[in-house]
Amino acid sequence: KSNPLLYAIYRTNSEAIFILLRYSSIDPCSISRRTKKLTCLHGACELGIDEVLPSMIKQISIININKLSNNDHTPFDLFLCGV
């Protein structure tokens, strides 16, 4: 099962990302098993799509915002350090 939000992120399609965040029920912190347990937020941070981060963060609970990838990186580790 494909995640349209993750697909839009890896295509760096900001317009599609904003539309999906606004009109779909996709959780930006849902884990993708195919991408090494990365969330959509991990992907956006890793690719530096900073214009969508505020919209993504608004939809995430405090509990889920710091999910770790297989390499024990939070989304913000990827954004700030380019790990």
Backbone as CSV, one residue per row, in Angstrom:
resi,resn,N_x,N_y,N_z,CA_x,CA_y,CA_z,C_x,C_y,C_z
1,LYS,0.847,-1.175,0.000,0.000,0.000,0.000,0.891,1.236,0.000
2,SER,0.682,2.108,-0.953,1.506,3.294,-1.112,0.948,4.458,-0.298
3,ASN,1.837,5.281,0.208,1.458,6.461,0.969,1.601,7.675,0.047
4,PRO,0.492,8.285,-0.369,0.582,9.414,-1.303,1.373,10.604,-0.755
5,LEU,1.308,10.829,0.545,2.062,11.934,1.132,3.558,11.676,1.024
6,LEU,3.968,10.471,1.314,5.386,10.126,1.207,5.854,10.236,-0.244
7,TYR,5.010,9.807,-1.178,5.341,9.915,-2.597,5.540,11.381,-2.988
8,ALA,4.635,12.264,-2.558,4.747,13.689,-2.876,6.001,14.291,-2.254
9,ILE,6.353,13.830,-1.066,7.560,14.332,-0.398,8.803,13.945,-1.183
10,TYR,8.912,12.681,-1.571,10.106,12.250,-2.297,10.155,12.788,-3.722
11,ARG,9.040,13.319,-4.216,9.022,14.030,-5.499,9.216,15.523,-5.264
12,THR,9.357,15.938,-4.011,9.481,17.332,-3.568,8.411,18.226,-4.208
13,ASN,7.189,17.732,-4.205,6.059,18.454,-4.772,5.309,19.154,-3.629
14,SER,5.736,20.362,-3.314,5.179,21.098,-2.174,3.678,21.321,-2.307
15,GLU,3.219,21.630,-3.511,1.791,21.876,-3.714,0.967,20.631,-3.374
16,ALA,1.409,19.475,-3.838,0.707,18.222,-3.532,0.772,17.915,-2.037
17,ILE,1.897,18.206,-1.412,2.045,17.973,0.029,1.030,18.804,0.802
18,PHE,0.924,20.092,0.463,-0.041,20.956,1.149,-1.476,20.467,0.949
19,ILE,-1.810,20.052,-0.257,-3.162,19.546,-0.537,-3.444,18.294,0.277
20,LEU,-2.491,17.358,0.296,-2.685,16.118,1.049,-2.785,16.379,2.547
21,LEU,-1.988,17.299,3.053,-2.062,17.622,4.479,-3.401,18.248,4.834
22,ARG,-3.935,19.047,3.917,-5.183,19.740,4.208,-6.413,18.849,4.056
23,TYR,-6.421,17.990,3.032,-7.649,17.273,2.690,-7.624,15.766,2.940
24,SER,-6.534,15.234,3.407,-6.515,13.789,3.663,-6.311,13.531,5.150
25,SER,-6.488,12.305,5.523,-6.327,11.939,6.935,-4.997,11.222,7.174
26,ILE,-4.036,11.432,6.299,-2.731,10.786,6.428,-1.964,11.415,7.589
27,ASP,-1.480,10.584,8.463,-0.675,11.040,9.599,0.761,11.249,9.131
28,PRO,1.317,12.469,9.256,2.701,12.711,8.848,3.720,11.873,9.621
29,CYS,3.285,11.264,10.712,4.202,10.418,11.486,3.903,8.934,11.341
30,SER,3.121,8.570,10.337,2.920,7.137,10.110,4.207,6.565,9.537
31,ILE,4.562,5.403,10.010,5.846,4.792,9.646,5.721,4.034,8.331
32,SER,6.685,4.249,7.460,6.759,3.525,6.203,7.763,2.384,6.359
33,ARG,7.297,1.176,6.260,8.193,0.021,6.411,9.163,-0.095,5.245
34,ARG,8.748,0.394,4.080,9.597,0.283,2.897,10.757,1.257,2.911
35,THR,10.706,2.291,3.732,11.772,3.290,3.752,12.500,3.300,5.087
36,LYS,12.805,2.139,5.609,13.612,2.004,6.829,12.975,2.670,8.041
37,LYS,11.683,2.495,8.196,10.929,3.042,9.327,10.933,4.562,9.378
38,LEU,11.070,5.199,8.241,11.006,6.658,8.217,9.562,7.102,8.104
39,THR,9.257,8.213,8.747,7.931,8.807,8.634,7.958,9.840,7.508
40,CYS,6.793,10.354,7.164,6.728,11.428,6.169,7.500,12.647,6.671
41,LEU,7.414,12.901,7.964,8.148,14.027,8.541,9.657,13.816,8.399
42,HIS,10.134,12.582,8.606,11.550,12.277,8.374,11.934,12.631,6.939
43,GLY,11.103,12.202,5.994,11.402,12.440,4.581,11.475,13.920,4.252
44,ALA,10.515,14.697,4.731,10.511,16.135,4.463,11.724,16.816,5.088
45,CYS,12.089,16.401,6.282,13.265,16.973,6.944,14.551,16.565,6.234
46,GLU,14.639,15.311,5.847,15.835,14.807,5.175,16.072,15.533,3.854
47,LEU,14.998,15.827,3.134,15.117,16.501,1.843,15.131,18.020,1.961
48,GLY,14.946,18.531,3.174,15.002,19.968,3.409,13.828,20.741,2.823
49,ILE,12.655,20.121,2.808,11.458,20.789,2.289,10.862,21.615,3.428
50,ASP,11.573,22.653,3.792,11.217,23.408,4.989,9.915,24.182,4.895
51,GLU,9.429,24.481,3.691,8.177,25.237,3.589,6.959,24.426,4.029
52,VAL,7.057,23.094,4.056,5.917,22.270,4.462,5.981,21.841,5.927
53,LEU,7.116,22.040,6.562,7.280,21.551,7.939,6.278,22.150,8.929
54,PRO,6.007,23.465,8.904,5.015,23.986,9.862,3.644,23.323,9.718
55,SER,3.209,23.086,8.481,1.910,22.436,8.265,1.923,21.000,8.774
56,MET,3.038,20.320,8.584,3.142,18.934,9.052,3.145,18.886,10.577
57,ILE,3.891,19.778,11.181,4.024,19.780,12.639,2.691,20.064,13.321
58,LYS,1.852,20.907,12.699,0.539,21.215,13.264,-0.337,19.975,13.396
59,GLN,-0.103,18.964,12.564,-0.944,17.768,12.558,-0.369,16.619,13.377
60,ILE,0.738,16.849,14.041,1.417,15.783,14.770,1.269,16.010,16.266
61,SER,0.998,14.937,16.985,0.950,15.061,18.443,2.370,15.120,18.989
62,ILE,2.514,15.702,20.140,3.828,15.833,20.795,4.473,14.460,20.978
63,ILE,3.668,13.459,21.242,4.186,12.104,21.478,4.880,11.546,20.251
64,ASN,4.350,11.827,19.067,4.865,11.220,17.842,5.932,12.019,17.117
65,ILE,6.179,13.239,17.503,7.056,14.096,16.716,8.514,13.633,16.731
66,ASN,8.925,12.929,17.748,10.319,12.497,17.850,10.516,11.004,17.604
67,LYS,9.718,10.418,16.723,9.912,9.009,16.384,11.305,8.820,15.797
68,LEU,11.914,7.701,16.138,13.263,7.420,15.669,13.234,6.510,14.449
69,SER,14.163,6.748,13.537,14.321,5.876,12.379,15.128,4.655,12.804
70,ASN,15.398,3.741,11.866,16.242,2.574,12.173,17.616,2.984,12.679
71,ASN,18.083,4.145,12.234,19.405,4.633,12.638,19.349,5.544,13.858
72,ASP,18.214,5.512,14.568,18.024,6.314,15.774,18.126,7.813,15.537
73,HIS,17.565,8.285,14.432,17.531,9.709,14.145,16.095,10.215,14.206
74,THR,15.906,11.357,14.847,14.611,12.013,14.802,14.522,12.782,13.487
75,PRO,13.322,13.214,13.093,13.239,14.024,11.875,14.117,15.272,11.932
76,PHE,14.190,15.890,13.091,14.960,17.123,13.205,16.466,16.883,13.189
77,ASP,16.915,15.688,13.593,18.319,15.320,13.407,18.652,15.366,11.922
78,LEU,17.770,14.812,11.109,17.995,14.774,9.663,17.984,16.176,9.063
79,PHE,17.076,17.027,9.549,16.962,18.377,9.005,18.159,19.242,9.384
80,LEU,18.536,19.197,10.654,19.594,20.091,11.141,20.995,19.624,10.793
81,CYS,21.211,18.324,10.815,22.566,17.809,10.640,22.809,17.184,9.277
82,GLY,21.743,16.955,8.525,21.910,16.311,7.232,22.478,14.904,7.370
83,VAL,22.072,14.213,8.431,22.599,12.872,8.721,22.238,11.912,7.611
